[in-house]
Every structure is written in structure tokens, then in C-alpha cells.
Short mmCIF file of C-alpha atoms in Angstrom, two decimals:
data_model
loop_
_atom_site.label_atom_id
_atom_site.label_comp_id
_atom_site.label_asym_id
_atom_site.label_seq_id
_atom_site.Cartn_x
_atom_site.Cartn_y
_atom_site.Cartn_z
CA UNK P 1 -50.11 95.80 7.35
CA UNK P 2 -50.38 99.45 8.70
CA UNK P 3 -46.92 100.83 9.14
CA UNK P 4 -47.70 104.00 10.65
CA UNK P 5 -50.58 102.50 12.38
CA UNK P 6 -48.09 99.80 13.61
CA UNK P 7 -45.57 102.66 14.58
CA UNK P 8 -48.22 104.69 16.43
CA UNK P 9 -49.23 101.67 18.66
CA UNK P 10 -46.06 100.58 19.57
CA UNK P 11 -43.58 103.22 19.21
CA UNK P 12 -43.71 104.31 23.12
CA UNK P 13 -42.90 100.49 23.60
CA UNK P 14 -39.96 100.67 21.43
CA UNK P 15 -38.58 104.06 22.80
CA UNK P 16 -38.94 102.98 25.91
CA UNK P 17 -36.94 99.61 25.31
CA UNK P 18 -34.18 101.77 23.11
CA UNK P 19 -33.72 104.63 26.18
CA UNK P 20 -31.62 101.49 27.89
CA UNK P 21 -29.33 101.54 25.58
CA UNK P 22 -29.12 105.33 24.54
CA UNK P 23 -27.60 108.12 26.35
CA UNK P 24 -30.76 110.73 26.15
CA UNK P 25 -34.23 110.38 24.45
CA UNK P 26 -32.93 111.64 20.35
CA UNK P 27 -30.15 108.82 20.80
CA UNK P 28 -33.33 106.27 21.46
CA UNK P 29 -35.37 107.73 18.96
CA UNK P 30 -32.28 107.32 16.42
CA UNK P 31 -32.23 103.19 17.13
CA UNK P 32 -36.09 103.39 17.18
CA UNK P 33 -36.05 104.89 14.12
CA UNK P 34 -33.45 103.09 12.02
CA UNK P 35 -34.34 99.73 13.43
CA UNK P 36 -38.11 100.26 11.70
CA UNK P 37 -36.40 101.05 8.68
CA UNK P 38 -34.36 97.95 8.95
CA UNK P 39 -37.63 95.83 10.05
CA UNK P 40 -39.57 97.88 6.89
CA UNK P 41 -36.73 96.95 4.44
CA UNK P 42 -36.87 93.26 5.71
CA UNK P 43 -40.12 92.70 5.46
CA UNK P 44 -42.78 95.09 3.97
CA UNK P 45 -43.77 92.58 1.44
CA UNK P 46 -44.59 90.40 4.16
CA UNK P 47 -48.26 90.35 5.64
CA UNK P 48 -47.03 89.01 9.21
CA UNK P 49 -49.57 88.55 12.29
CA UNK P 50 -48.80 92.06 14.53
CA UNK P 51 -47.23 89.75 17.60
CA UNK P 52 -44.65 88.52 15.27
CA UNK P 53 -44.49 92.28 13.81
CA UNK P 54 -44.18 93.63 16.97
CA UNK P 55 -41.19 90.98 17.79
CA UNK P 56 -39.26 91.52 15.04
CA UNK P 57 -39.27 95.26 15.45
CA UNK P 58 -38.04 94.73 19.14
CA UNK P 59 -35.37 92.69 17.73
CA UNK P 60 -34.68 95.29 14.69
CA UNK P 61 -34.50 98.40 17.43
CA UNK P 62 -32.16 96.21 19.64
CA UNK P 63 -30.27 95.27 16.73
CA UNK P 64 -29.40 98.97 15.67
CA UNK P 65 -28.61 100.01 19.00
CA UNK P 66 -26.02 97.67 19.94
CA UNK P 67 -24.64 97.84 16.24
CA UNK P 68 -24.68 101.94 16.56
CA UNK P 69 -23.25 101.48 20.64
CA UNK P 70 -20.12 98.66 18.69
CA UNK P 71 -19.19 101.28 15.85
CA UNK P 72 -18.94 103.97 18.81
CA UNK P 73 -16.98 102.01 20.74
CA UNK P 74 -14.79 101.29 17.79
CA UNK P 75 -14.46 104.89 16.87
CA UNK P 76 -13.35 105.74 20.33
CA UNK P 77 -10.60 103.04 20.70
CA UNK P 78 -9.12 104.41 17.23
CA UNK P 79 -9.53 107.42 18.04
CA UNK P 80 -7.67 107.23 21.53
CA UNK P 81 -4.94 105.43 19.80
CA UNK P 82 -4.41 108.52 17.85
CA UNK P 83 -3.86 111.25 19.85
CA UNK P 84 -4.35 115.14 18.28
CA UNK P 85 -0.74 115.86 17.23
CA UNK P 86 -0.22 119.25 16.37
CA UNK P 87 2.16 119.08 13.39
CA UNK P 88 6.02 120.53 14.25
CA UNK P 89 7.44 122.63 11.40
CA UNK P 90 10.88 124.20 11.12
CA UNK P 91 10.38 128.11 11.46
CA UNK P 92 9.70 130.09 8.40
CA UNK P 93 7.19 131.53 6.08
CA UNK P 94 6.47 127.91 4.63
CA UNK P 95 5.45 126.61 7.38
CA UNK P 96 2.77 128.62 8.44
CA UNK P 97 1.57 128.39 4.90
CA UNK P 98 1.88 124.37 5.18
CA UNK P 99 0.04 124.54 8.83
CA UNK P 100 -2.56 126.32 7.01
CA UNK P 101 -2.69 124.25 4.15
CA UNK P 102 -2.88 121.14 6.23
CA UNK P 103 -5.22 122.07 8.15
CA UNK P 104 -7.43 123.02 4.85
CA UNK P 105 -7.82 119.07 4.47
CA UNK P 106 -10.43 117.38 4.85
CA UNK P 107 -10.68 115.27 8.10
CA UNK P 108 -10.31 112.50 6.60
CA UNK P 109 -6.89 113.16 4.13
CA UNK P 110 -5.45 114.89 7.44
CA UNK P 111 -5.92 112.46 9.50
CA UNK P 112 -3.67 110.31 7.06
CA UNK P 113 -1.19 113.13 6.17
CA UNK P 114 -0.37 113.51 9.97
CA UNK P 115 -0.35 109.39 10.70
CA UNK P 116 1.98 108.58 7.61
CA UNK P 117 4.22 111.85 8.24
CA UNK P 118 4.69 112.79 11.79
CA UNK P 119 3.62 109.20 13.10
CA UNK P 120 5.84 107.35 10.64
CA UNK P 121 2.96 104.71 9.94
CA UNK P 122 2.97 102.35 6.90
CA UNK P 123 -0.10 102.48 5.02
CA UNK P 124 -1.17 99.14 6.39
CA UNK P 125 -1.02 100.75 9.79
CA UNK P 126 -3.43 103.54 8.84
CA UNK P 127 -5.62 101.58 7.52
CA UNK P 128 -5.99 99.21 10.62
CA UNK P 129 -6.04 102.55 12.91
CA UNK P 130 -8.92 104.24 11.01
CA UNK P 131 -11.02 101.18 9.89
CA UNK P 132 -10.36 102.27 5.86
CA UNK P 133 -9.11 99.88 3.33
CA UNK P 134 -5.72 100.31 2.34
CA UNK P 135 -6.83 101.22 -0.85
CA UNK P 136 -8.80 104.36 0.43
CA UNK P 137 -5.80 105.19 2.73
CA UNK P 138 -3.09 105.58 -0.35
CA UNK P 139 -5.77 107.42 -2.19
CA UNK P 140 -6.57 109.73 0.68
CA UNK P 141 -2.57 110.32 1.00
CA UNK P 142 -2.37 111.14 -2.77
CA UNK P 143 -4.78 113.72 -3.32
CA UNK P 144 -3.88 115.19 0.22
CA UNK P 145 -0.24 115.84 -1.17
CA UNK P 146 -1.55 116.76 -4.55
CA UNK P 147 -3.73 119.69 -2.58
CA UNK P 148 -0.66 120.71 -0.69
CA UNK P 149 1.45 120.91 -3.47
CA UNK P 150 -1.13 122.72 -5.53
CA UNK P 151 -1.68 125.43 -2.39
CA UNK P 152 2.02 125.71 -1.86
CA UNK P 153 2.95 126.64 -5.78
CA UNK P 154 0.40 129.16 -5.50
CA UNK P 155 1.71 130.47 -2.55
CA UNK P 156 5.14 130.51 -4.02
CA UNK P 157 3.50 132.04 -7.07
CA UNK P 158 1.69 135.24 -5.17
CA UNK P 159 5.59 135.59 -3.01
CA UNK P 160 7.55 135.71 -6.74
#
């Protein structure tokens, strides 16, 4: 079987079927694209008669659109159930330097720092508010303190 010839004959088709579910033409060609690299992965060793080809690529470009519109949907629910908090810190020169620090992170160690610290979660709670096993969560929290710390001594170290 021809991919790209496959592609070239059908791919208007399959963009037009993917612009229901996307919010402007790239989002479509996204789901076009990565549901003919899930049909390709499924079954380029397969010599399959083009209607059934054709099929299963409708159903692969439907598939990764409503997978890609449940992970957004997802993201936004966590994400409204954690609202920005801008960190409160008792005045002083350490502060500003831990603002700074914290907001050094990455996203991802931040996002934990602030939920275990300011939102008095348990790690179990993180975890079921950002979709990361626990596991990830404590190790996130770890190396987040273990760059604060690190910033902080040399801070210290440049004040001495």
C-alpha cells in the first residue's frame, strides 16, 4: 500500500471530518496527522483493500481527536481546581530571594512546591490534582527543595 499516495487521496476527507472536532484548521491537521501515525503504526505490515484503509483511518483520526479533546478537558478541570496562588512571604530580604527562587522552578516542581506548602495538600492529593503518580509528586517536591536550598545558601553565601 501507498501511504503517501493513500494520504494524498484522502487527506481533504480526513481534514474535513477532523475540523468538527478542532477549534481552527492546525488543531484538525494535528488529529489528522497523529491519527495516520496511529493507523501507520497499527497496520503498515498489513496489505488491506483501500475501503477498509480508508475506514480505519477515519476511525484512527476520530480516535485522536476525542482522546486529544478528553486530556484537554482533563487538564482544564485540574487546572481550575488549582487556582494561580501567588505565594505570601513574611517581609524581608529572604523572601524576595525565595519568590525568585521559586519561581526559577520548573512548572512542574512549582506547581507541587506551592500545592504541598501554601495549599497544605498531602502528596496523595497532588497527585490526584495533577494526574502524576505519587511517586513523581514526592520526587518533584524533593529536588524542588533541594534547588531552593542550594539557591538560598548561595545567596546567604554572596550576603556573608
Amino acid at each position: 500500500m501507498d501511504w503517501n499516495d493513500l494520504l494524498n487521496r484522502h487527506g481533504d476527507k480526513l481534514l474535513l471530518f477532523a475540523r468538527q472536532w478542532g477549534r481552527d484548521l492546525s488543531e484538525a491537521e494535528d488529529f489528522v496527522q497523529e491519527g495516520f501515525v496511529r493507523f501507520w503504526r497499527k497496520h503498515s505490515r498489513q496489505e488491506l483493500p483501500e475501503p477498509v484503509a480508508v475506514a480505519y483511518l477515519f476511525t484512527a483520526v476520530r480516535c485522536a481527536a476525542l482522546d486529544r479533546l478528553r486530556s484537554d478537558r482533563r487538564r482544564v478541570a485540574r487546572e481550575a481546581q488549582v487556582e494561580p496562588v501567588e505565594p505570601q512571604f513574611r517581609s524581608g530580604l529572604d523572601a524576595e530571594y525565595f519568590a525568585a527562587a521559586l519561581a526559577r522552578l520548573p512548572a512542574e516542581q512549582r506547581e507541587v512546591v506551592v500545592l504541598k506548602i501554601w495549599g497544605e495538600l498531602t502528596f496523595q492529593a497532588i497527585a490526584d490534582v495533577t494526574g502524576a503518580a505519587l511517586g513523581t509528586v514526592t520526587s518533584r517536591y524533593r529536588y524542588a527543595l533541594e534547588a531552593l536550598r542550594r539557591e538560598l545558601e548561595e545567596v546567604h553565601e554572596r550576603q556573608s
